[in-house]
């Protein structure tokens, strides 16, 4: 059935308060729209990703799968190592960037992901690996019983305040993300986190000694402002009895009502006359309109600006679930359901549904489908920052007159009751917790606050340092070394970040590697001696990443 564009649904803007301890997910950005065209240079056009149809992408994936054994030999991998094709990005000049996961003796290799960059004719130009260490596991028989690993993982989750924590059967893996590769267990602990967010804590345990090696959270979350979006149009379609909130023009994205539940898919929103919501929280449809509107803007942004059709680039839409739990002041992305989920805030009166939150959460999905930055340590900060950066970019792209944008994060939340923003991209430390620049302890800071380093980098790259006024908002961005940084413009900055994410970053990319990835991306797009490359280098130096 052809998609149906709904009549306008009015959304009035009550401001969102986020009460959770980790509240830094969505960005409210400025009024200028991201350009639908690429940078006005032949080089940038040649190095930019092409917009692929689902069938074209599927063909490239099939070709890559058919030649993965050859790729393994070219990389010099051992006889027990195999490659699994995850994603393919193709540039306008014919260059392909094929992303692989790796197995050893049939076991997943965590930190074994890599990217092979090939010229149009098929010759390998370069490779990017999460870890170049040789995998030489003497035995795949663990010395520690799975039950012991599960009990230890469950104890770890409880120490973080998890509720109803229950560990699933540990899976044998090869841990290669740091140090010498070892046989390990990956144990996922379910239940709920302290604030009510679903828990998917991964605990990595050495299968030889029982020692915990690493841990990371599988649920990627964050809170944001409720956009005052005004009258909007959302994609719906005619159903068996009335209309359904399903957008066939954007991969079949659908919006569901959890009605206060913390599990399940929920019930698809339907309406008799295709007039959705009344702009107030007392109508369950209002939050659904916000979520659907934010999702369609995010879809349009990625397709128009970056040539990516959907989160995975396969033309398939995700789903949105609203009205999660009771008094839940957060939102999150979950790979297992391929969905965004939104709570209703304090008193169930302030739904966390907005352009910002939708763009942030959907961008977690894009990160998962590409670099898959581990949600812990410095890579976790980069993961969060990526969602903030593209949340900002989508807000600019939207050009919503009711939502005047800026580089302040959560300025409408007023979480402290003093009218101040939640976070600041020009100077992250103004929130009292986020980092302005890198330090050796950055990997030990919560990912929502270590993300400040990359957020600050993006602001400097786009706008430059020092005092200025943008869209009626005053900023004053410092640098770690006191040197002035000239901005290259947001349009170029976001294209550089996207190319770095999709073609050069891997699961364990840290800030130093992110600098290298963005320099490579800028070099591809604009040339090695370009002002853009120099701008990237200066912006990273401005946040003490060298």
XYZ file of C-alpha atoms in Angstrom:
546
model
C 0.000 0.000 0.000
C 1.345 3.429 -0.853
C 2.389 5.649 2.054
C -0.080 8.189 3.352
C 1.031 11.556 4.643
C -1.100 12.559 7.582
C -2.860 15.803 8.231
C -0.959 18.131 10.502
C -0.842 17.154 14.135
C -0.294 19.948 16.611
C 2.439 19.440 19.193
C 2.712 21.954 21.966
C 5.968 22.165 23.817
C 6.029 21.497 27.488
C 9.656 21.397 28.525
C 11.179 18.062 29.457
C 12.878 17.425 32.771
C 15.280 14.507 33.029
C 15.833 13.180 36.520
C 18.277 10.386 35.745
C 21.916 10.585 36.739
C 23.063 10.231 33.156
C 21.235 12.866 31.163
C 23.149 14.016 28.151
C 21.823 12.449 25.018
C 20.144 14.976 22.777
C 21.438 18.186 21.250
C 19.411 21.209 20.322
C 21.158 22.792 17.386
C 20.979 25.955 15.335
C 18.624 27.276 12.715
C 20.638 26.753 9.564
C 19.892 23.571 7.651
C 22.528 21.060 6.646
C 23.169 21.352 2.961
C 21.543 18.606 0.881
C 24.490 18.747 -1.469
C 28.067 17.779 -0.799
C 31.041 20.124 -0.503
C 31.547 22.053 -3.727
C 34.745 20.312 -4.804
C 35.344 17.444 -7.200
C 37.580 15.675 -4.683
C 34.985 15.790 -1.943
C 32.350 14.465 -4.320
C 34.574 11.577 -5.409
C 35.320 10.549 -1.815
C 31.757 10.952 -0.556
C 29.584 7.843 -0.074
C 27.156 7.109 -2.872
C 23.482 6.612 -2.192
C 22.863 2.906 -2.665
C 19.598 1.082 -3.148
C 18.926 -1.890 -0.893
C 19.533 -4.259 -3.807
C 22.838 -2.583 -4.722
C 24.048 -2.807 -1.138
C 22.965 -6.455 -0.947
C 24.941 -7.163 -4.116
C 28.082 -5.592 -2.656
C 27.643 -7.610 0.530
C 27.290 -10.823 -1.500
C 30.422 -10.000 -3.489
C 32.345 -9.307 -0.284
C 31.152 -12.582 1.261
C 32.226 -14.494 -1.830
C 35.761 -13.098 -1.572
C 36.225 -13.068 2.208
C 38.612 -16.054 2.137
C 40.842 -14.168 -0.282
C 40.667 -11.108 1.957
C 41.720 -13.230 4.945
C 44.745 -14.478 3.038
C 45.663 -10.950 1.937
C 45.583 -9.906 5.581
C 47.752 -12.853 6.609
C 45.181 -14.270 9.032
C 45.731 -17.714 10.522
C 44.029 -20.879 9.319
C 41.533 -20.797 12.212
C 40.540 -17.188 11.584
C 37.532 -16.357 9.422
C 35.971 -13.087 8.313
C 32.274 -12.223 8.552
C 31.067 -9.365 6.346
C 29.200 -6.687 8.317
C 28.910 -3.599 6.126
C 30.086 -2.078 2.843
C 30.400 1.631 2.050
C 31.078 2.690 -1.539
C 32.483 6.064 -2.546
C 31.586 7.913 -5.717
C 35.029 7.153 -7.203
C 34.461 3.399 -6.826
C 36.491 2.910 -3.637
C 34.858 0.393 -1.297
C 35.260 0.103 2.458
C 34.281 -3.393 3.598
C 33.837 -3.892 7.321
C 34.389 -7.383 8.747
C 33.945 -9.066 12.088
C 36.289 -11.969 12.824
C 36.054 -15.448 14.305
C 38.711 -17.811 15.645
C 37.965 -21.542 15.674
C 34.326 -20.563 15.252
C 34.309 -18.223 18.278
C 33.540 -14.493 17.955
C 36.640 -12.318 18.319
C 35.743 -9.234 20.360
C 37.977 -6.438 19.131
C 38.800 -8.339 15.966
C 36.840 -6.118 13.597
C 38.612 -4.572 10.642
C 38.016 -2.617 7.437
C 39.548 -3.300 4.039
C 39.724 -0.301 1.718
C 39.861 -1.250 -1.985
C 40.288 0.882 -5.091
C 37.753 0.643 -7.914
C 39.726 -2.139 -9.600
C 39.842 -4.250 -6.429
C 43.394 -3.532 -5.264
C 43.804 -3.074 -1.501
C 44.609 0.547 -0.707
C 44.872 0.101 3.059
C 43.359 -1.678 6.039
C 42.088 -0.472 9.408
C 42.139 -2.941 12.311
C 40.789 -2.639 15.822
C 43.751 -4.712 17.020
C 46.748 -5.901 15.022
C 47.855 -8.414 17.669
C 48.241 -11.979 16.429
C 45.590 -14.364 17.715
C 47.224 -17.536 18.977
C 44.939 -19.298 21.443
C 46.482 -22.634 22.476
C 43.156 -24.145 23.490
C 39.484 -23.259 23.282
C 38.691 -25.352 26.359
C 38.098 -23.063 29.370
C 39.496 -23.766 32.816
C 36.721 -21.839 34.520
C 33.168 -23.221 34.518
C 30.444 -21.098 32.860
C 28.479 -21.045 36.107
C 31.329 -19.318 37.927
C 31.561 -16.654 35.202
C 27.796 -16.098 35.355
C 27.795 -15.671 39.128
C 30.662 -13.182 38.978
C 28.936 -11.200 36.215
C 25.703 -11.091 38.169
C 27.567 -9.776 41.186
C 29.134 -7.048 39.051
C 25.720 -5.930 37.814
C 24.290 -5.820 41.329
C 27.221 -3.697 42.482
C 26.010 -1.049 40.021
C 22.499 -1.117 41.456
C 20.915 -3.392 38.849
C 17.482 -4.749 39.745
C 16.250 -8.254 38.918
C 19.741 -8.976 37.624
C 19.890 -12.378 35.956
C 22.813 -13.652 33.922
C 22.265 -15.632 30.734
C 24.517 -18.580 29.902
C 28.012 -17.227 29.206
C 29.267 -17.454 25.620
C 32.829 -18.428 24.795
C 34.666 -15.704 22.878
C 38.184 -14.582 22.103
C 38.958 -11.255 23.767
C 41.258 -9.204 21.538
C 40.139 -5.651 22.230
C 43.067 -4.978 24.554
C 46.253 -6.723 25.602
C 47.136 -10.239 24.512
C 44.183 -12.128 22.974
C 42.762 -14.717 25.388
C 39.903 -17.180 25.596
C 37.099 -15.552 27.559
C 33.440 -15.644 28.517
C 30.966 -12.948 27.480
C 28.138 -12.949 30.033
C 25.103 -10.700 29.568
C 23.215 -9.725 32.710
C 19.587 -8.669 32.230
C 17.078 -6.985 34.497
C 16.979 -3.221 34.903
C 19.492 -0.506 35.643
C 19.081 1.732 38.658
C 16.949 4.306 36.776
C 14.672 1.696 35.158
C 16.514 1.400 31.848
C 16.748 -2.227 30.664
C 20.052 -3.806 31.623
C 22.300 -5.553 29.098
C 25.585 -5.481 30.967
C 28.283 -7.483 29.182
C 30.944 -8.804 31.541
C 34.055 -10.274 29.914
C 35.820 -12.879 32.073
C 39.143 -14.583 31.395
C 38.193 -18.251 30.868
C 41.561 -19.346 32.198
C 41.767 -17.375 35.433
C 38.218 -16.198 36.136
C 39.408 -12.582 36.327
C 37.136 -9.873 34.993
C 38.726 -8.268 31.944
C 36.169 -5.708 30.837
C 32.542 -4.664 31.032
C 30.246 -2.548 28.889
C 26.571 -1.722 28.649
C 24.584 -3.001 25.669
C 21.772 -0.475 26.087
C 22.775 2.969 24.837
C 20.739 5.694 26.441
C 20.395 9.386 27.220
C 17.781 12.037 28.032
C 16.982 15.244 26.176
C 14.666 18.177 25.641
C 11.078 18.026 24.462
C 11.017 19.987 21.212
C 8.292 22.583 20.695
C 7.717 21.276 17.200
C 4.427 22.959 16.358
C 2.326 21.599 13.461
C 4.060 18.770 11.635
C 3.290 16.142 9.046
C 4.017 12.500 9.782
C 3.932 9.390 7.654
C 0.954 7.087 8.213
C -1.010 4.662 6.077
C -4.535 3.349 5.661
C -5.101 0.192 7.628
C -7.894 -2.286 8.091
C -9.853 0.076 10.314
C -8.649 3.640 10.010
C -5.003 4.665 9.877
C -1.772 3.193 11.279
C 1.293 5.130 12.404
C 3.575 3.354 9.924
C 5.740 5.280 7.464
C 6.216 3.155 4.341
C 8.151 5.967 2.686
C 10.875 5.454 5.298
C 11.340 1.737 5.494
C 8.115 0.983 7.328
C 9.088 2.784 10.532
C 6.276 2.208 13.024
C 5.433 3.717 16.395
C 4.063 1.602 19.251
C 2.443 2.285 22.614
C 3.934 0.448 25.602
C 1.247 1.900 27.898
C 3.572 1.885 30.901
C 5.049 -1.555 30.321
C 8.789 -2.185 30.464
C 8.805 -5.074 28.007
C 7.280 -6.251 24.760
C 6.711 -4.462 21.475
C 3.582 -2.629 22.517
C 0.505 -1.844 20.405
C 0.765 -0.080 17.047
C -0.827 3.372 17.168
C -4.005 3.663 15.104
C -6.466 6.484 14.506
C -9.837 6.742 12.778
C -9.423 10.106 11.019
C -5.603 10.399 10.667
C -5.455 13.395 13.006
C -2.866 12.477 15.608
C -2.411 13.964 19.059
C -3.678 17.125 20.751
C -0.353 18.639 21.762
C -0.738 17.621 25.392
C 0.656 14.736 27.418
C -2.839 13.564 28.376
C -3.273 12.247 24.819
C -1.014 9.197 24.316
C -0.789 10.032 20.608
C 1.081 13.285 21.226
C 4.288 11.509 22.262
C 3.853 9.171 19.301
C 3.688 12.129 16.907
C 6.891 13.576 18.362
C 8.703 10.239 18.081
C 7.507 9.563 14.539
C 8.352 13.098 13.410
C 11.857 12.906 14.873
C 12.419 9.514 13.274
C 11.377 10.691 9.818
C 13.616 13.766 10.026
C 16.544 11.586 11.047
C 15.887 9.154 8.192
C 15.704 12.057 5.729
C 18.919 13.578 7.075
C 21.007 10.438 6.698
C 19.630 9.719 3.232
C 19.882 13.270 1.899
C 23.177 14.342 3.424
C 25.104 11.060 3.659
C 23.398 8.797 1.125
C 22.487 6.239 3.798
C 19.045 4.655 3.489
C 18.110 3.768 7.040
C 20.120 2.904 10.113
C 21.805 -0.118 8.566
C 21.845 1.308 5.059
C 19.502 -1.446 3.895
C 16.358 0.628 3.477
C 14.628 -0.905 6.482
C 13.072 1.269 9.146
C 13.408 0.838 12.878
C 10.556 1.136 15.373
C 9.749 3.590 18.127
C 8.148 2.680 21.453
C 6.678 5.405 23.644
C 5.238 5.479 27.182
C 7.870 3.137 28.630
C 7.505 2.392 32.345
C 6.349 4.845 34.975
C 7.982 8.225 35.632
C 10.906 7.136 33.465
C 13.040 10.171 32.606
C 15.207 8.759 29.864
C 15.279 7.259 26.365
C 17.411 4.494 24.888
C 18.427 2.556 21.798
C 18.287 -1.266 21.891
C 19.895 -3.303 19.105
C 17.980 -6.434 20.080
C 14.645 -4.875 19.089
C 16.143 -2.412 16.599
C 14.143 0.292 18.309
C 14.100 3.595 20.123
C 12.242 3.686 23.433
C 11.050 6.775 25.292
C 9.843 7.364 28.827
C 7.240 9.907 29.948
C 9.374 11.818 32.461
C 8.431 13.000 35.911
C 4.820 12.322 36.790
C 4.347 10.753 33.350
C 3.638 14.284 32.101
C 6.785 15.138 30.150
C 7.462 12.508 27.449
C 11.050 12.377 26.267
C 10.082 12.438 22.615
C 11.632 15.077 20.390
C 13.669 15.621 17.250
C 16.809 15.674 19.367
C 16.180 12.442 21.207
C 15.064 10.559 18.095
C 18.138 11.670 16.163
C 20.399 10.798 19.065
C 18.926 7.337 19.591
C 18.751 6.457 15.887
C 22.378 7.542 15.572
C 23.296 4.987 18.230
C 21.891 2.474 15.763
C 24.027 3.867 12.925
C 27.105 3.628 15.148
C 26.231 0.034 16.048
C 25.827 -0.881 12.366
C 29.174 0.676 11.437
C 32.057 1.290 13.855
C 30.197 -0.375 16.754
C 32.087 1.735 19.259
C 32.126 -0.175 22.551
C 29.917 1.608 25.096
C 32.619 1.984 27.722
C 35.809 3.986 28.198
C 36.979 6.391 25.509
C 35.172 4.514 22.741
C 31.968 4.922 24.762
C 32.523 8.666 24.964
C 32.966 8.749 21.188
C 29.787 6.689 20.822
C 27.790 9.185 22.867
C 29.396 12.163 21.134
C 28.524 10.703 17.743
C 24.861 10.681 18.715
C 25.147 14.234 20.057
C 26.893 15.399 16.888
C 24.302 13.906 14.566
C 21.491 14.979 16.865
C 22.831 18.500 16.347
C 23.097 17.960 12.609
C 19.519 16.678 12.302
C 18.230 19.673 14.252
C 19.962 22.005 11.808
C 18.636 19.954 8.891
C 15.061 20.121 10.227
C 14.761 23.921 10.059
C 11.841 23.719 12.475
C 10.750 27.294 13.118
C 9.270 26.401 16.484
C 12.574 25.061 17.771
C 15.236 27.739 17.557
C 18.522 25.904 17.622
C 21.883 26.369 19.254
C 24.956 24.509 20.457
C 23.516 24.141 23.956
C 22.418 20.685 25.046
C 19.138 20.404 26.896
C 18.642 24.129 27.408
C 14.874 23.580 27.734
C 15.191 20.854 30.365
C 16.001 23.230 33.225
C 16.981 20.218 35.312
C 18.435 22.348 38.096
C 15.560 24.803 38.080
C 17.888 27.683 37.299
C 17.213 27.979 33.575
C 20.682 26.782 32.591
C 21.393 24.252 29.834
C 22.276 20.694 30.693
C 25.480 20.721 28.638
C 27.466 23.084 26.462
C 29.243 22.092 23.237
C 31.417 25.207 23.147
C 32.712 24.599 26.681
C 31.475 21.252 28.059
C 32.871 21.805 31.575
C 30.290 24.521 32.171
C 27.846 21.745 33.176
C 30.166 20.854 36.055
C 30.851 17.294 34.868
C 31.781 17.051 31.175
C 35.352 17.234 29.939
C 36.604 20.138 27.829
C 39.700 18.262 26.738
C 41.430 14.919 26.916
C 43.373 13.675 29.933
C 44.795 10.248 30.835
C 41.720 9.680 33.037
C 39.219 10.304 30.224
C 38.502 6.590 29.829
C 37.406 6.357 33.459
C 34.773 9.081 33.157
C 31.122 8.226 32.459
C 30.584 8.113 28.693
C 27.995 10.921 28.819
C 30.677 13.252 30.181
C 33.806 12.015 28.397
C 31.787 12.689 25.243
C 32.433 16.362 25.963
C 35.881 16.007 24.375
C 34.476 15.080 20.966
C 31.537 17.451 21.288
C 33.988 20.281 21.953
C 36.129 19.128 19.008
C 33.091 19.209 16.707
C 32.123 22.705 17.853
C 35.672 23.981 17.308
C 35.871 22.305 13.915
C 32.542 23.740 12.805
C 32.582 27.186 14.408
C 36.071 27.874 15.747
C 37.223 29.156 19.124
C 36.660 32.391 20.992
C 33.693 34.601 21.684
C 30.940 34.839 19.077
C 27.203 34.949 18.634
C 25.411 32.309 16.543
C 21.662 32.429 16.000
C 21.232 34.861 18.856
C 23.174 32.725 21.358
C 26.533 33.814 22.726
C 29.416 31.348 22.932
C 33.006 31.512 24.084
C 34.937 28.361 23.286
C 38.412 27.921 24.781
C 41.246 25.685 23.610
C 43.580 23.547 25.689
C 46.693 25.334 24.439
C 45.182 28.801 24.186
C 45.653 28.935 20.422
C 42.923 30.173 18.115
C 41.042 27.640 15.979
C 39.280 28.646 12.772
C 36.073 26.758 12.007
C 35.512 25.098 8.627
C 31.699 25.110 8.792
C 29.239 22.610 10.182
C 28.351 21.035 6.832
C 31.948 19.967 6.246
C 32.475 18.989 9.878
C 29.542 16.578 9.906
C 30.599 14.983 6.606
C 34.099 14.411 7.966
C 32.722 12.813 11.148
C 30.352 10.550 9.204
C 33.084 9.346 6.845
C 35.435 8.721 9.769
C 32.733 6.769 11.629
C 31.718 4.598 8.696
C 35.082 3.940 7.057
C 37.893 4.368 9.602
C 36.649 3.887 13.180
C 36.466 0.443 14.787
C 34.994 -0.952 17.997
C 37.872 0.102 20.241
C 38.719 3.475 18.672
C 39.942 5.863 21.350
C 40.457 9.612 21.094
C 43.917 9.381 19.563
C 42.610 6.960 16.935
C 39.586 9.217 16.358
C 41.982 12.015 15.477
C 43.694 9.733 12.973
C 40.344 8.615 11.539
C 39.038 12.149 11.033
C 42.322 13.314 9.488
C 42.096 10.417 7.022
C 38.472 11.264 6.275
C 39.263 14.947 5.708
C 42.218 13.970 3.507
C 39.983 11.758 1.385
C 37.397 14.491 1.022
C 39.537 17.605 0.648
C 43.195 16.648 0.121
C 46.213 16.223 2.373
C 47.214 19.901 2.418
C 43.697 21.292 2.594
C 42.410 23.850 5.045
C 39.919 21.222 6.187
C 42.640 18.764 7.232
C 44.485 21.546 9.028
C 41.202 22.502 10.697
C 40.693 18.939 11.938
C 44.214 18.823 13.347
C 43.851 22.201 15.026
C 40.485 21.321 16.563
C 41.828 18.083 18.059
C 44.882 19.911 19.392
C 42.412 22.403 20.862
C 40.994 19.593 23.027
C 44.454 18.161 23.845
C 44.216 15.129 21.549
C 47.531 14.877 19.714
